[in-house]
Amino acid sequence: MRPERFDSWLKVDAKGLYCRPGGFHIDPHGAVRRAVVTHGHSDHARSGHDAALATEETLAIMRARLGKGAPRRPQATAYGEPLAIGDVTVTLFPAGHVLGSAQVLIEYKGKRAVVSGDYKRSADPTCAPFALIPCDLFVTEATFGLPVFQHGDARAEVAKLLKSAGQFPERAHVVGAYGLGKTQRVIAILREAGYERPIYLHGALQACCDLYEQFGVRLGALRPATGASRDDLKGAIVIAPPSAIADRWSRRLPDPVTAFASGWMRVRARARQQSVELPLVISDHADWRELTETIAETGAEEVWVTHGREDALLHHIETTGRRGRALALIGREDEDQ
Ligand SMILES: [Zn+2]
Ligand SMILES: [Zn+2]
């Protein structure tokens, strides 16, 4: 029997990546009959699906964020539990990206395809660590798919924040962080570093923090920033969505030091442009080394690349003797970098 080419059963159609023998889309960008959803970020977890398979955590995030747009027929599955869907077997494995994030292993006619969603390999106390799944086809993101991106140790970045907070006890430190994943990771690393004071939150971040707590991720004392006195906020750490750190919202804080936790903070010009005084290179995506090492370790003969900036990675893939392909998926513009 001649092996089927991957693109004969995994196709890109108008809604995104579609597994024909399983009859489902993976992270489609529009409403579909049946979806497998890797994680709760808005560029992956869209509203209006009829059936959706995901981890329990991802389904809870979708309910909290999408309300009526959450899947009508949610199906929760645990990591590592194989499920027969149509003619394929689907198993989710941790992606190490945010709470509940999963890679999707699809087995069909003796071939193994892994759709990794977004992933990282570095330590994150708020989610299960990335699992390496040997496969024949690996579908990878490439958010930071350039050699210049090296994220380093998030704990060292948080240590910079603590040092600055100690040096300027009269000033608030406002940290821009995306609401799902980054916020909780920064808080958890602060706690690991022994920081026990209350951490103040912009109102938009509360619901996701509550969700993490419900799933057993301890974040310590959190207080709403709105309503806190200026005295309380002196020397305090305040977390806010990136859009809020430069706007009127942060002007009420006492002489704020502006920080931003993002993989993009490796690019100094970007930090300057956004008036970030204290750039913190903390990313929930793989950097160049993690991407290239992961691709090699999976043993995949073929690699498909999503999330833009794929040229350098495709070149690398081809020089290592693998087949590479850029997947033109619509709507992958991350909220979580
Ligand atoms: Zn994501
Ligand atoms: Zn993404």
mmCIF file of N, CA and C in Angstrom, residues 44-149:
data_model
loop_
_atom_site.group_PDB
_atom_site.id
_atom_site.type_symbol
_atom_site.label_atom_id
_atom_site.label_comp_id
_atom_site.label_asym_id
_atom_site.label_seq_id
_atom_site.Cartn_x
_atom_site.Cartn_y
_atom_site.Cartn_z
ATOM 1 N N HIS A 44 -7.271 31.009 18.297
ATOM 2 C CA HIS A 44 -7.431 29.553 18.170
ATOM 3 C C HIS A 44 -8.833 29.099 18.570
ATOM 4 N N ALA A 45 -9.392 29.747 19.570
ATOM 5 C CA ALA A 45 -10.698 29.341 20.114
ATOM 6 C C ALA A 45 -11.761 30.339 19.669
ATOM 7 N N ARG A 46 -12.357 30.078 18.523
ATOM 8 C CA ARG A 46 -13.376 30.978 17.976
ATOM 9 C C ARG A 46 -14.763 30.578 18.466
ATOM 10 N N SER A 47 -15.697 31.501 18.297
ATOM 11 C CA SER A 47 -17.049 31.232 18.783
ATOM 12 C C SER A 47 -17.881 30.526 17.714
ATOM 13 N N GLY A 48 -18.942 29.885 18.191
ATOM 14 C CA GLY A 48 -19.971 29.368 17.299
ATOM 15 C C GLY A 48 -19.823 27.931 16.848
ATOM 16 N N HIS A 49 -18.844 27.183 17.383
ATOM 17 C CA HIS A 49 -18.733 25.781 16.963
ATOM 18 C C HIS A 49 -19.921 24.986 17.504
ATOM 19 N N ASP A 50 -20.294 23.962 16.734
ATOM 20 C CA ASP A 50 -21.316 23.055 17.241
ATOM 21 C C ASP A 50 -20.629 22.110 18.239
ATOM 22 N N ALA A 51 -19.872 21.130 17.773
ATOM 23 C CA ALA A 51 -19.134 20.247 18.688
ATOM 24 C C ALA A 51 -17.685 20.700 18.781
ATOM 25 N N ALA A 52 -17.110 20.590 19.972
ATOM 26 C CA ALA A 52 -15.683 20.914 20.110
ATOM 27 C C ALA A 52 -15.052 20.008 21.141
ATOM 28 N N LEU A 53 -13.918 19.458 20.761
ATOM 29 C CA LEU A 53 -13.116 18.623 21.653
ATOM 30 C C LEU A 53 -11.918 19.445 22.125
ATOM 31 N N ALA A 54 -11.694 19.447 23.443
ATOM 32 C CA ALA A 54 -10.564 20.196 24.012
ATOM 33 C C ALA A 54 -10.367 19.696 25.428
ATOM 34 N N THR A 55 -9.326 20.204 26.089
ATOM 35 C CA THR A 55 -9.175 19.856 27.498
ATOM 36 C C THR A 55 -10.272 20.562 28.298
ATOM 37 N N GLU A 56 -10.495 20.063 29.494
ATOM 38 C CA GLU A 56 -11.499 20.655 30.385
ATOM 39 C C GLU A 56 -11.177 22.137 30.637
ATOM 40 N N GLU A 57 -9.887 22.436 30.806
ATOM 41 C CA GLU A 57 -9.468 23.815 31.075
ATOM 42 C C GLU A 57 -9.787 24.719 29.893
ATOM 43 N N THR A 58 -9.467 24.244 28.696
ATOM 44 C CA THR A 58 -9.728 25.062 27.500
ATOM 45 C C THR A 58 -11.223 25.297 27.329
ATOM 46 N N LEU A 59 -12.023 24.260 27.589
ATOM 47 C CA LEU A 59 -13.477 24.445 27.463
ATOM 48 C C LEU A 59 -13.992 25.459 28.488
ATOM 49 N N ALA A 60 -13.420 25.438 29.704
ATOM 50 C CA ALA A 60 -13.832 26.413 30.722
ATOM 51 C C ALA A 60 -13.430 27.830 30.300
ATOM 52 N N ILE A 61 -12.251 27.959 29.718
ATOM 53 C CA ILE A 61 -11.793 29.275 29.231
ATOM 54 C C ILE A 61 -12.725 29.753 28.112
ATOM 55 N N MET A 62 -13.106 28.851 27.222
ATOM 56 C CA MET A 62 -14.009 29.230 26.121
ATOM 57 C C MET A 62 -15.361 29.670 26.661
ATOM 58 N N ARG A 63 -15.868 28.968 27.675
ATOM 59 C CA ARG A 63 -17.155 29.378 28.262
ATOM 60 C C ARG A 63 -17.034 30.770 28.868
ATOM 61 N N ALA A 64 -15.931 31.012 29.596
ATOM 62 C CA ALA A 64 -15.772 32.299 30.274
ATOM 63 C C ALA A 64 -15.604 33.435 29.273
ATOM 64 N N ARG A 65 -14.904 33.179 28.172
ATOM 65 C CA ARG A 65 -14.582 34.266 27.253
ATOM 66 C C ARG A 65 -15.607 34.437 26.143
ATOM 67 N N LEU A 66 -16.272 33.341 25.759
ATOM 68 C CA LEU A 66 -17.152 33.411 24.587
ATOM 69 C C LEU A 66 -18.629 33.461 24.953
ATOM 70 N N GLY A 67 -18.952 33.157 26.207
ATOM 71 C CA GLY A 67 -20.361 33.194 26.627
ATOM 72 C C GLY A 67 -21.211 32.329 25.724
ATOM 73 N N LYS A 68 -22.203 32.929 25.089
ATOM 74 C CA LYS A 68 -23.114 32.179 24.203
ATOM 75 C C LYS A 68 -22.403 31.604 22.987
ATOM 76 N N GLY A 69 -21.250 32.140 22.666
ATOM 77 C CA GLY A 69 -20.490 31.644 21.513
ATOM 78 C C GLY A 69 -19.669 30.406 21.824
ATOM 79 N N ALA A 70 -19.709 29.937 23.081
ATOM 80 C CA ALA A 70 -18.968 28.721 23.442
ATOM 81 C C ALA A 70 -19.585 27.526 22.712
ATOM 82 N N PRO A 71 -18.806 26.436 22.533
ATOM 83 C CA PRO A 71 -19.328 25.290 21.772
ATOM 84 C C PRO A 71 -20.631 24.761 22.372
ATOM 85 N N ARG A 72 -21.575 24.420 21.486
ATOM 86 C CA ARG A 72 -22.865 23.904 21.964
ATOM 87 C C ARG A 72 -22.694 22.492 22.513
ATOM 88 N N ARG A 73 -21.821 21.722 21.909
ATOM 89 C CA ARG A 73 -21.598 20.353 22.390
ATOM 90 C C ARG A 73 -20.127 20.169 22.723
ATOM 91 N N PRO A 74 -19.734 20.631 23.917
ATOM 92 C CA PRO A 74 -18.332 20.501 24.308
ATOM 93 C C PRO A 74 -18.006 19.068 24.700
ATOM 94 N N GLN A 75 -16.815 18.626 24.352
ATOM 95 C CA GLN A 75 -16.372 17.299 24.777
ATOM 96 C C GLN A 75 -14.980 17.435 25.394
ATOM 97 N N ALA A 76 -14.918 17.197 26.699
ATOM 98 C CA ALA A 76 -13.630 17.333 27.392
ATOM 99 C C ALA A 76 -12.859 16.032 27.284
ATOM 100 N N THR A 77 -11.563 16.153 27.122
ATOM 101 C CA THR A 77 -10.717 14.966 27.135
ATOM 102 C C THR A 77 -9.444 15.282 27.909
ATOM 103 N N ALA A 78 -8.890 14.254 28.535
ATOM 104 C CA ALA A 78 -7.677 14.448 29.327
ATOM 105 C C ALA A 78 -6.454 14.212 28.448
ATOM 106 N N TYR A 79 -5.316 14.781 28.845
ATOM 107 C CA TYR A 79 -4.066 14.536 28.134
ATOM 108 C C TYR A 79 -3.775 13.039 28.101
ATOM 109 N N GLY A 80 -3.344 12.568 26.930
ATOM 110 C CA GLY A 80 -2.863 11.194 26.825
ATOM 111 C C GLY A 80 -3.938 10.143 26.644
ATOM 112 N N GLU A 81 -5.209 10.556 26.475
ATOM 113 C CA GLU A 81 -6.299 9.583 26.292
ATOM 114 C C GLU A 81 -6.690 9.483 24.828
ATOM 115 N N PRO A 82 -6.384 8.352 24.173
ATOM 116 C CA PRO A 82 -6.721 8.248 22.741
ATOM 117 C C PRO A 82 -8.230 8.155 22.524
ATOM 118 N N LEU A 83 -8.688 8.824 21.473
ATOM 119 C CA LEU A 83 -10.112 8.849 21.152
ATOM 120 C C LEU A 83 -10.279 8.555 19.665
ATOM 121 N N ALA A 84 -11.186 7.631 19.342
ATOM 122 C CA ALA A 84 -11.445 7.367 17.921
ATOM 123 C C ALA A 84 -12.446 8.394 17.408
ATOM 124 N N ILE A 85 -12.083 9.099 16.349
ATOM 125 C CA ILE A 85 -13.016 10.033 15.701
ATOM 126 C C ILE A 85 -12.990 9.724 14.209
ATOM 127 N N GLY A 86 -14.139 9.264 13.683
ATOM 128 C CA GLY A 86 -14.142 8.831 12.283
ATOM 129 C C GLY A 86 -13.100 7.746 12.090
ATOM 130 N N ASP A 87 -12.238 7.925 11.103
ATOM 131 C CA ASP A 87 -11.218 6.911 10.802
ATOM 132 C C ASP A 87 -9.868 7.222 11.437
ATOM 133 N N VAL A 88 -9.810 8.221 12.314
ATOM 134 C CA VAL A 88 -8.524 8.563 12.928
ATOM 135 C C VAL A 88 -8.601 8.391 14.450
ATOM 136 N N THR A 89 -7.421 8.401 15.068
ATOM 137 C CA THR A 89 -7.349 8.418 16.531
ATOM 138 C C THR A 89 -6.719 9.738 16.938
ATOM 139 N N VAL A 90 -7.367 10.407 17.876
ATOM 140 C CA VAL A 90 -6.911 11.720 18.321
ATOM 141 C C VAL A 90 -6.501 11.634 19.789
ATOM 142 N N THR A 91 -5.327 12.172 20.112
ATOM 143 C CA THR A 91 -4.880 12.231 21.508
ATOM 144 C C THR A 91 -4.301 13.622 21.761
ATOM 145 N N LEU A 92 -4.674 14.222 22.875
ATOM 146 C CA LEU A 92 -4.116 15.530 23.229
ATOM 147 C C LEU A 92 -2.935 15.348 24.191
ATOM 148 N N PHE A 93 -1.926 16.187 24.008
ATOM 149 C CA PHE A 93 -0.753 16.188 24.896
ATOM 150 C C PHE A 93 -0.423 17.638 25.277
ATOM 151 N N PRO A 94 0.173 17.839 26.460
ATOM 152 C CA PRO A 94 0.451 19.215 26.893
ATOM 153 C C PRO A 94 1.386 19.962 25.927
ATOM 154 N N ALA A 95 1.065 21.251 25.740
ATOM 155 C CA ALA A 95 1.870 22.106 24.855
ATOM 156 C C ALA A 95 2.703 23.116 25.642
ATOM 157 N N GLY A 96 2.472 23.206 26.972
ATOM 158 C CA GLY A 96 3.287 24.099 27.793
ATOM 159 C C GLY A 96 3.082 25.581 27.518
ATOM 160 N N HIS A 97 1.994 25.936 26.862
ATOM 161 C CA HIS A 97 1.788 27.319 26.393
ATOM 162 C C HIS A 97 0.979 28.135 27.409
ATOM 163 N N VAL A 98 -0.235 27.694 27.713
ATOM 164 C CA VAL A 98 -1.078 28.296 28.757
ATOM 165 C C VAL A 98 -1.880 27.168 29.409
ATOM 166 N N LEU A 99 -2.625 27.495 30.450
ATOM 167 C CA LEU A 99 -3.452 26.488 31.128
ATOM 168 C C LEU A 99 -4.307 25.725 30.108
ATOM 169 N N GLY A 100 -4.216 24.401 30.157
ATOM 170 C CA GLY A 100 -5.056 23.571 29.293
ATOM 171 C C GLY A 100 -4.584 23.437 27.859
ATOM 172 N N SER A 101 -3.498 24.084 27.483
ATOM 173 C CA SER A 101 -3.084 24.065 26.070
ATOM 174 C C SER A 101 -2.623 22.669 25.671
ATOM 175 N N ALA A 102 -2.948 22.309 24.437
ATOM 176 C CA ALA A 102 -2.704 20.941 23.990
ATOM 177 C C ALA A 102 -2.131 20.911 22.576
ATOM 178 N N GLN A 103 -1.295 19.894 22.338
ATOM 179 C CA GLN A 103 -0.948 19.500 20.978
ATOM 180 C C GLN A 103 -1.914 18.384 20.598
ATOM 181 N N VAL A 104 -2.218 18.291 19.322
ATOM 182 C CA VAL A 104 -3.164 17.284 18.853
ATOM 183 C C VAL A 104 -2.412 16.247 18.033
ATOM 184 N N LEU A 105 -2.363 15.017 18.550
ATOM 185 C CA LEU A 105 -1.789 13.906 17.765
ATOM 186 C C LEU A 105 -2.921 13.244 17.000
ATOM 187 N N ILE A 106 -2.747 13.144 15.682
ATOM 188 C CA ILE A 106 -3.738 12.463 14.841
ATOM 189 C C ILE A 106 -3.048 11.277 14.180
ATOM 190 N N GLU A 107 -3.593 10.091 14.432
ATOM 191 C CA GLU A 107 -3.015 8.883 13.836
ATOM 192 C C GLU A 107 -3.956 8.358 12.752
ATOM 193 N N TYR A 108 -3.371 8.111 11.568
ATOM 194 C CA TYR A 108 -4.188 7.667 10.437
ATOM 195 C C TYR A 108 -3.341 6.785 9.524
ATOM 196 N N LYS A 109 -3.808 5.589 9.291
ATOM 197 C CA LYS A 109 -3.126 4.628 8.400
ATOM 198 C C LYS A 109 -1.638 4.520 8.719
ATOM 199 N N GLY A 110 -1.327 4.387 10.004
ATOM 200 C CA GLY A 110 0.064 4.169 10.400
ATOM 201 C C GLY A 110 0.927 5.417 10.442
ATOM 202 N N LYS A 111 0.356 6.578 10.081
ATOM 203 C CA LYS A 111 1.117 7.825 10.130
ATOM 204 C C LYS A 111 0.670 8.672 11.316
ATOM 205 N N ARG A 112 1.625 9.440 11.824
ATOM 206 C CA ARG A 112 1.332 10.280 12.981
ATOM 207 C C ARG A 112 1.578 11.746 12.632
ATOM 208 N N ALA A 113 0.522 12.549 12.786
ATOM 209 C CA ALA A 113 0.652 13.995 12.576
ATOM 210 C C ALA A 113 0.400 14.678 13.913
ATOM 211 N N VAL A 114 1.261 15.641 14.263
ATOM 212 C CA VAL A 114 1.052 16.415 15.485
ATOM 213 C C VAL A 114 0.834 17.882 15.107
ATOM 214 N N VAL A 115 -0.326 18.410 15.506
ATOM 215 C CA VAL A 115 -0.606 19.834 15.327
ATOM 216 C C VAL A 115 -0.371 20.474 16.691
ATOM 217 N N SER A 116 0.693 21.271 16.782
ATOM 218 C CA SER A 116 1.147 21.680 18.119
ATOM 219 C C SER A 116 0.428 22.898 18.659
ATOM 220 N N GLY A 117 -0.339 23.592 17.843
ATOM 221 C CA GLY A 117 -0.928 24.846 18.327
ATOM 222 C C GLY A 117 0.195 25.815 18.654
ATOM 223 N N ASP A 118 0.098 26.542 19.764
ATOM 224 C CA ASP A 118 1.217 27.352 20.247
ATOM 225 C C ASP A 118 1.895 26.555 21.360
ATOM 226 N N TYR A 119 3.210 26.684 21.464
ATOM 227 C CA TYR A 119 3.911 25.906 22.497
ATOM 228 C C TYR A 119 5.176 26.601 22.947
ATOM 229 N N LYS A 120 5.649 26.185 24.117
ATOM 230 C CA LYS A 120 6.986 26.582 24.558
ATOM 231 C C LYS A 120 7.568 25.447 25.387
ATOM 232 N N ARG A 121 8.884 25.462 25.532
ATOM 233 C CA ARG A 121 9.583 24.413 26.264
ATOM 234 C C ARG A 121 10.055 24.890 27.625
ATOM 235 N N SER A 122 10.107 26.212 27.822
ATOM 236 C CA SER A 122 10.657 26.741 29.074
ATOM 237 C C SER A 122 9.658 26.561 30.224
ATOM 238 N N ALA A 123 10.184 26.644 31.451
ATOM 239 C CA ALA A 123 9.377 26.343 32.634
ATOM 240 C C ALA A 123 8.241 27.346 32.806
ATOM 241 N N ASP A 124 7.086 26.844 33.230
ATOM 242 C CA ASP A 124 5.922 27.694 33.501
ATOM 243 C C ASP A 124 5.138 27.036 34.628
ATOM 244 N N PRO A 125 5.130 27.663 35.815
ATOM 245 C CA PRO A 125 4.459 27.026 36.954
ATOM 246 C C PRO A 125 2.937 26.975 36.817
ATOM 247 N N THR A 126 2.368 27.576 35.765
ATOM 248 C CA THR A 126 0.909 27.635 35.660
ATOM 249 C C THR A 126 0.312 26.618 34.693
ATOM 250 N N CYS A 127 1.139 25.803 34.042
ATOM 251 C CA CYS A 127 0.555 24.792 33.146
ATOM 252 C C CYS A 127 1.456 23.571 33.033
ATOM 253 N N ALA A 128 0.875 22.494 32.518
ATOM 254 C CA ALA A 128 1.627 21.245 32.358
ATOM 255 C C ALA A 128 2.736 21.458 31.325
ATOM 256 N N PRO A 129 3.928 20.856 31.555
ATOM 257 C CA PRO A 129 5.035 21.075 30.625
ATOM 258 C C PRO A 129 4.839 20.380 29.277
ATOM 259 N N PHE A 130 5.380 21.001 28.247
ATOM 260 C CA PHE A 130 5.362 20.468 26.882
ATOM 261 C C PHE A 130 5.807 19.003 26.857
ATOM 262 N N ALA A 131 5.048 18.187 26.122
ATOM 263 C CA ALA A 131 5.435 16.783 25.953
ATOM 264 C C ALA A 131 5.935 16.595 24.522
ATOM 265 N N LEU A 132 7.076 15.982 24.370
ATOM 266 C CA LEU A 132 7.591 15.738 23.019
ATOM 267 C C LEU A 132 6.938 14.489 22.437
ATOM 268 N N ILE A 133 6.270 14.646 21.292
ATOM 269 C CA ILE A 133 5.560 13.523 20.682
ATOM 270 C C ILE A 133 6.225 13.174 19.348
ATOM 271 N N PRO A 134 6.875 12.015 19.264
ATOM 272 C CA PRO A 134 7.465 11.629 17.974
ATOM 273 C C PRO A 134 6.371 11.533 16.908
ATOM 274 N N CYS A 135 6.673 12.033 15.715
ATOM 275 C CA CYS A 135 5.649 12.033 14.662
ATOM 276 C C CYS A 135 6.292 12.090 13.282
ATOM 277 N N ASP A 136 5.447 11.896 12.271
ATOM 278 C CA ASP A 136 5.913 11.949 10.883
ATOM 279 C C ASP A 136 5.718 13.340 10.293
ATOM 280 N N LEU A 137 4.605 13.988 10.685
ATOM 281 C CA LEU A 137 4.329 15.368 10.272
ATOM 282 C C LEU A 137 4.177 16.211 11.525
ATOM 283 N N PHE A 138 4.921 17.309 11.591
ATOM 284 C CA PHE A 138 4.811 18.212 12.741
ATOM 285 C C PHE A 138 4.338 19.563 12.222
ATOM 286 N N VAL A 139 3.230 20.047 12.782
ATOM 287 C CA VAL A 139 2.734 21.377 12.410
ATOM 288 C C VAL A 139 3.134 22.322 13.534
ATOM 289 N N THR A 140 4.014 23.264 13.225
ATOM 290 C CA THR A 140 4.573 24.119 14.267
ATOM 291 C C THR A 140 4.171 25.577 14.070
ATOM 292 N N GLU A 141 4.118 26.305 15.153
ATOM 293 C CA GLU A 141 3.989 27.756 15.057
ATOM 294 C C GLU A 141 5.365 28.349 14.755
ATOM 295 N N ALA A 142 5.421 29.622 14.394
ATOM 296 C CA ALA A 142 6.702 30.294 14.176
ATOM 297 C C ALA A 142 6.581 31.762 14.579
ATOM 298 N N THR A 143 5.868 32.003 15.689
ATOM 299 C CA THR A 143 5.677 33.388 16.134
ATOM 300 C C THR A 143 7.028 34.089 16.271
ATOM 301 N N PHE A 144 7.999 33.394 16.856
ATOM 302 C CA PHE A 144 9.334 33.963 17.027
ATOM 303 C C PHE A 144 10.351 33.183 16.189
ATOM 304 N N GLY A 145 10.002 32.978 14.927
ATOM 305 C CA GLY A 145 10.801 32.155 14.037
ATOM 306 C C GLY A 145 11.966 32.863 13.372
ATOM 307 N N LEU A 146 12.745 33.567 14.151
ATOM 308 C CA LEU A 146 13.985 34.184 13.664
ATOM 309 C C LEU A 146 15.079 33.948 14.696
ATOM 310 N N PRO A 147 16.321 33.723 14.215
ATOM 311 C CA PRO A 147 17.411 33.412 15.164
ATOM 312 C C PRO A 147 17.618 34.496 16.221
ATOM 313 N N VAL A 148 17.243 35.734 15.938
ATOM 314 C CA VAL A 148 17.438 36.821 16.903
ATOM 315 C C VAL A 148 16.613 36.594 18.178
ATOM 316 N N PHE A 149 15.564 35.801 18.078
ATOM 317 C CA PHE A 149 14.724 35.606 19.262
ATOM 318 C C PHE A 149 15.271 34.498 20.160
#
